[in-house]
Short mmCIF file of C-alpha atoms in Angstrom, two decimals:
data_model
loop_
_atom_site.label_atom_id
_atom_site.label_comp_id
_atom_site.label_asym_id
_atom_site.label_seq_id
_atom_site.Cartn_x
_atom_site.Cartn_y
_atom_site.Cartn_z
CA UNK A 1 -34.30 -59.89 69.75
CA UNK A 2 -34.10 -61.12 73.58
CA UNK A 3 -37.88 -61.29 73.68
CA UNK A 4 -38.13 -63.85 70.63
CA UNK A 5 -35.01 -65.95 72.35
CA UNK A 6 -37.51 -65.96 75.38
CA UNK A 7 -40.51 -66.62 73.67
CA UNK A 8 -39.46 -69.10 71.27
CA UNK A 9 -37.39 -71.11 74.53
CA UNK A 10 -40.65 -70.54 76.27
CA UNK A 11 -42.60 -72.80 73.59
CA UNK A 12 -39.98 -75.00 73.54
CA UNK A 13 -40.20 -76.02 76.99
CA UNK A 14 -44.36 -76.22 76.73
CA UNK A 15 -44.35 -78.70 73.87
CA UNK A 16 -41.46 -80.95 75.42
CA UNK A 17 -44.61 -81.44 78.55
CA UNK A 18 -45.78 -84.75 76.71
CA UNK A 19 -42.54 -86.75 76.26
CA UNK A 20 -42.74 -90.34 77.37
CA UNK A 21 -39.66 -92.18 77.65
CA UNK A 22 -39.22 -95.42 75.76
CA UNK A 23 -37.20 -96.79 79.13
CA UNK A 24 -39.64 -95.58 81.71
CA UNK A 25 -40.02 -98.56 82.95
CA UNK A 26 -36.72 -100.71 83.97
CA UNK A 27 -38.66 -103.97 83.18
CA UNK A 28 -36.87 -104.97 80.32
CA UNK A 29 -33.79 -103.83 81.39
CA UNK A 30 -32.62 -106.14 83.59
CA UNK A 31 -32.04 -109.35 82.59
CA UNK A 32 -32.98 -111.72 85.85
CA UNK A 33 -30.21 -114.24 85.15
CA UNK A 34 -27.21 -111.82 84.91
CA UNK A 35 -24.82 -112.94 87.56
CA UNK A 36 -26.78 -115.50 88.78
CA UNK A 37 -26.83 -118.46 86.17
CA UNK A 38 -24.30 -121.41 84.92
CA UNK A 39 -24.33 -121.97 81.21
CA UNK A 40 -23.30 -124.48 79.45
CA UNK A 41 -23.98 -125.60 76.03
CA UNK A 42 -23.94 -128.55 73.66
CA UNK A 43 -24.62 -129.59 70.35
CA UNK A 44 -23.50 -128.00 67.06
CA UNK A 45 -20.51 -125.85 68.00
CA UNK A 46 -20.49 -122.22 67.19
CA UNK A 47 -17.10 -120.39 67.62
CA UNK A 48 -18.85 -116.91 68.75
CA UNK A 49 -21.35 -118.30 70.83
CA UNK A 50 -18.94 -118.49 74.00
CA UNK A 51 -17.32 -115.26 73.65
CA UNK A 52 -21.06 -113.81 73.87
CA UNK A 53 -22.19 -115.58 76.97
CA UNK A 54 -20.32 -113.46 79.08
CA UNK A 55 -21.39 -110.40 77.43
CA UNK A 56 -25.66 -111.88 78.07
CA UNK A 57 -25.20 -113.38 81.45
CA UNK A 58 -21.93 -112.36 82.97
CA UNK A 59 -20.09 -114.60 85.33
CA UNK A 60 -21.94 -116.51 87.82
CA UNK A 61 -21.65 -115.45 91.21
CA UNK A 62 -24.83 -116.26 93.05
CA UNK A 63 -24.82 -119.51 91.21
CA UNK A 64 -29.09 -119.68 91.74
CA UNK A 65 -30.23 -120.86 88.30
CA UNK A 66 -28.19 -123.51 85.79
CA UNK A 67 -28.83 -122.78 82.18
CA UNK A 68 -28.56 -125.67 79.78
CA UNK A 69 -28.23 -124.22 75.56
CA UNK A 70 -28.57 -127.68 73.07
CA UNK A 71 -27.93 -126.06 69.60
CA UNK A 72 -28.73 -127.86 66.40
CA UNK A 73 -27.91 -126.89 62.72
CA UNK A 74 -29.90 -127.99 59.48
CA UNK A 75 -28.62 -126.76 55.91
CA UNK A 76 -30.85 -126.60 52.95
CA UNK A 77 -29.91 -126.57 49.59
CA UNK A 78 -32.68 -123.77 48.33
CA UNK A 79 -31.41 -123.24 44.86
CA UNK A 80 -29.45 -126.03 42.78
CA UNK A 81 -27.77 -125.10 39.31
CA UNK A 82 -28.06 -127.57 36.07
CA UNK A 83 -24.30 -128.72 36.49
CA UNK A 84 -25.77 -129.45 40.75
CA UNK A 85 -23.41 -126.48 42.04
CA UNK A 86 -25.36 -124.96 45.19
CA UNK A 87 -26.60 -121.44 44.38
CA UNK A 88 -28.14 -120.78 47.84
CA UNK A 89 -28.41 -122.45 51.40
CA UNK A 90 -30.80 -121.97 53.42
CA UNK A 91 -29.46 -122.41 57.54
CA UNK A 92 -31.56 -123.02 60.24
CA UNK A 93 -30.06 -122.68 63.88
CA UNK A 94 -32.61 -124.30 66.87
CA UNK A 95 -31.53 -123.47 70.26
CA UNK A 96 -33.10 -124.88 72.94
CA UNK A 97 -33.05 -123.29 76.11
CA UNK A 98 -33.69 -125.13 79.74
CA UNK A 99 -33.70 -123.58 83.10
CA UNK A 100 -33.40 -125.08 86.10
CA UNK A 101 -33.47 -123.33 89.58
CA UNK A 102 -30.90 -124.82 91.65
CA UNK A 103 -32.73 -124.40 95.08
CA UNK A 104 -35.45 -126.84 94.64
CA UNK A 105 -33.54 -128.57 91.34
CA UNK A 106 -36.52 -127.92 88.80
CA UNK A 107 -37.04 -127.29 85.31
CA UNK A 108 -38.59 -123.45 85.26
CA UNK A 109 -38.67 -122.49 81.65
CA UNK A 110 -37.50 -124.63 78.77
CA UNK A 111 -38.09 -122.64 75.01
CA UNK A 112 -37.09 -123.19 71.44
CA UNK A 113 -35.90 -120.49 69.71
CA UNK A 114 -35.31 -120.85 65.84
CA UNK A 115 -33.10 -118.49 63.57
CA UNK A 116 -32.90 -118.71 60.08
CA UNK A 117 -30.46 -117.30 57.69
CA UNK A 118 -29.39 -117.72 53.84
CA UNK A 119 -25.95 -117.28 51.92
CA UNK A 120 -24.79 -117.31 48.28
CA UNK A 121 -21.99 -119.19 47.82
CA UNK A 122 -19.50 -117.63 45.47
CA UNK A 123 -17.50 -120.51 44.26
CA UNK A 124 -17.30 -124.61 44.99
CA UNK A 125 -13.47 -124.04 46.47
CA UNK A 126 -12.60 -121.81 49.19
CA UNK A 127 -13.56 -118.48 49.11
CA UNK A 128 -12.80 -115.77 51.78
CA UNK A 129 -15.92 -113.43 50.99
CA UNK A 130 -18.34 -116.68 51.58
CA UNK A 131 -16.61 -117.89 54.54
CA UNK A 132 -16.71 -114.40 55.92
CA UNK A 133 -20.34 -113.36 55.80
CA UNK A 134 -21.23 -116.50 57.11
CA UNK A 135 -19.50 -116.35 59.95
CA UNK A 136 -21.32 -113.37 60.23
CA UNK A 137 -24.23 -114.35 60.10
CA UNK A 138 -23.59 -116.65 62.37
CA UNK A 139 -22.67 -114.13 65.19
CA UNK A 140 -26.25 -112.19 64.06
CA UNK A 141 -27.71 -115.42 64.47
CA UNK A 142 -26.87 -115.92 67.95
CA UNK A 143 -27.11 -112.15 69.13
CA UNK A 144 -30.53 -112.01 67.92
CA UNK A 145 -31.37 -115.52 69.44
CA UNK A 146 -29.89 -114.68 72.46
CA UNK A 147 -31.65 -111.25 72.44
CA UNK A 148 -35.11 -112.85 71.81
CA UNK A 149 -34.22 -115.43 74.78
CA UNK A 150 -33.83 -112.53 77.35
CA UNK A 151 -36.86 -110.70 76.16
CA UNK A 152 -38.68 -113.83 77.22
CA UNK A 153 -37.45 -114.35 80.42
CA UNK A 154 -38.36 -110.62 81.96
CA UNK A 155 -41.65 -111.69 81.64
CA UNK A 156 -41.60 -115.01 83.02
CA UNK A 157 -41.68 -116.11 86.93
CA UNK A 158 -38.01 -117.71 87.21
CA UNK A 159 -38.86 -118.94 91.04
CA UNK A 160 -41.47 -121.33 90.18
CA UNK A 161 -41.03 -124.94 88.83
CA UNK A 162 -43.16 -125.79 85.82
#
């Protein structure tokens, strides 16, 4: 019995050899603006997106880079009904991003990001279920904006004016 508990840890350890990591590298780890960058946005105004700022690019301390969020929002009326009740809207949330590095006051990266989303209304008068899931879709909407935003910016050079 001890020499099977040997053997079979023995090929246990042998086939773990070729594991690679999926975080080997800490590349996109980091984000290169936490810390280090004043946001601000304008625009459409989206309760959540404040309260997840903080949570993407902390609070500025080194106060290098000064990051500038316009947000615009454009409803679509996908699906109307014979008696012209909305069935489905269509959202569509642009952010645009700009960048500027504070030491030699240039523009470094400017990007529009797009999210889209869709909702069912339930009823033409208030209804807590609607007004619910769109708010969150509206907080998936910005997390995944957000999300895509920081992705692009590991592999960008921040220091250089374009």
């Amino acid at each position: 019995m001890r020499k099977l508990f040997f053997v079979t840890f023995f090929i246990f350890i042998i086939s773990c050899g070729g594991v690679d990591f999926v975080y080997k590298e800490n590349k996109n780890l980091i984000n290169p603006l936490y810390e280090k960058t004043e946001v601000s946005t304008s625009g459409f105004n989206i309760n959540f997106m404040n309260s997840y700022l903080p949570m993407f690019f902390g609070s500025n301390k080194d106060d290098i880079f000064n990051l500038s969020i316009k947000i615009e929002e454009n409803k679509t009326r996908s699906s109307i009904e014979t008696n012209q009740a909305v069935s489905k809207l269509r959202y569509e949330l642009k952010f645009n991003y700009t960048l500027v590095l504070n030491e030699k006051n240039c523009v470094t990266l400017y990007k529009e990001l797009i999210s889209y989303f869709s909702i069912i209304p339930k009823s033409s008068g208030y209804n807590y279920g609607t007004v619910s899931s769109l708010e969150k879709k509206y907080e998936l909407a910005i997390t995944e904006n957000l999300n895509r935003f920081v992705s692009i910016i590991t592999d960008n050079d921040l220091n250089s004016c374009s």
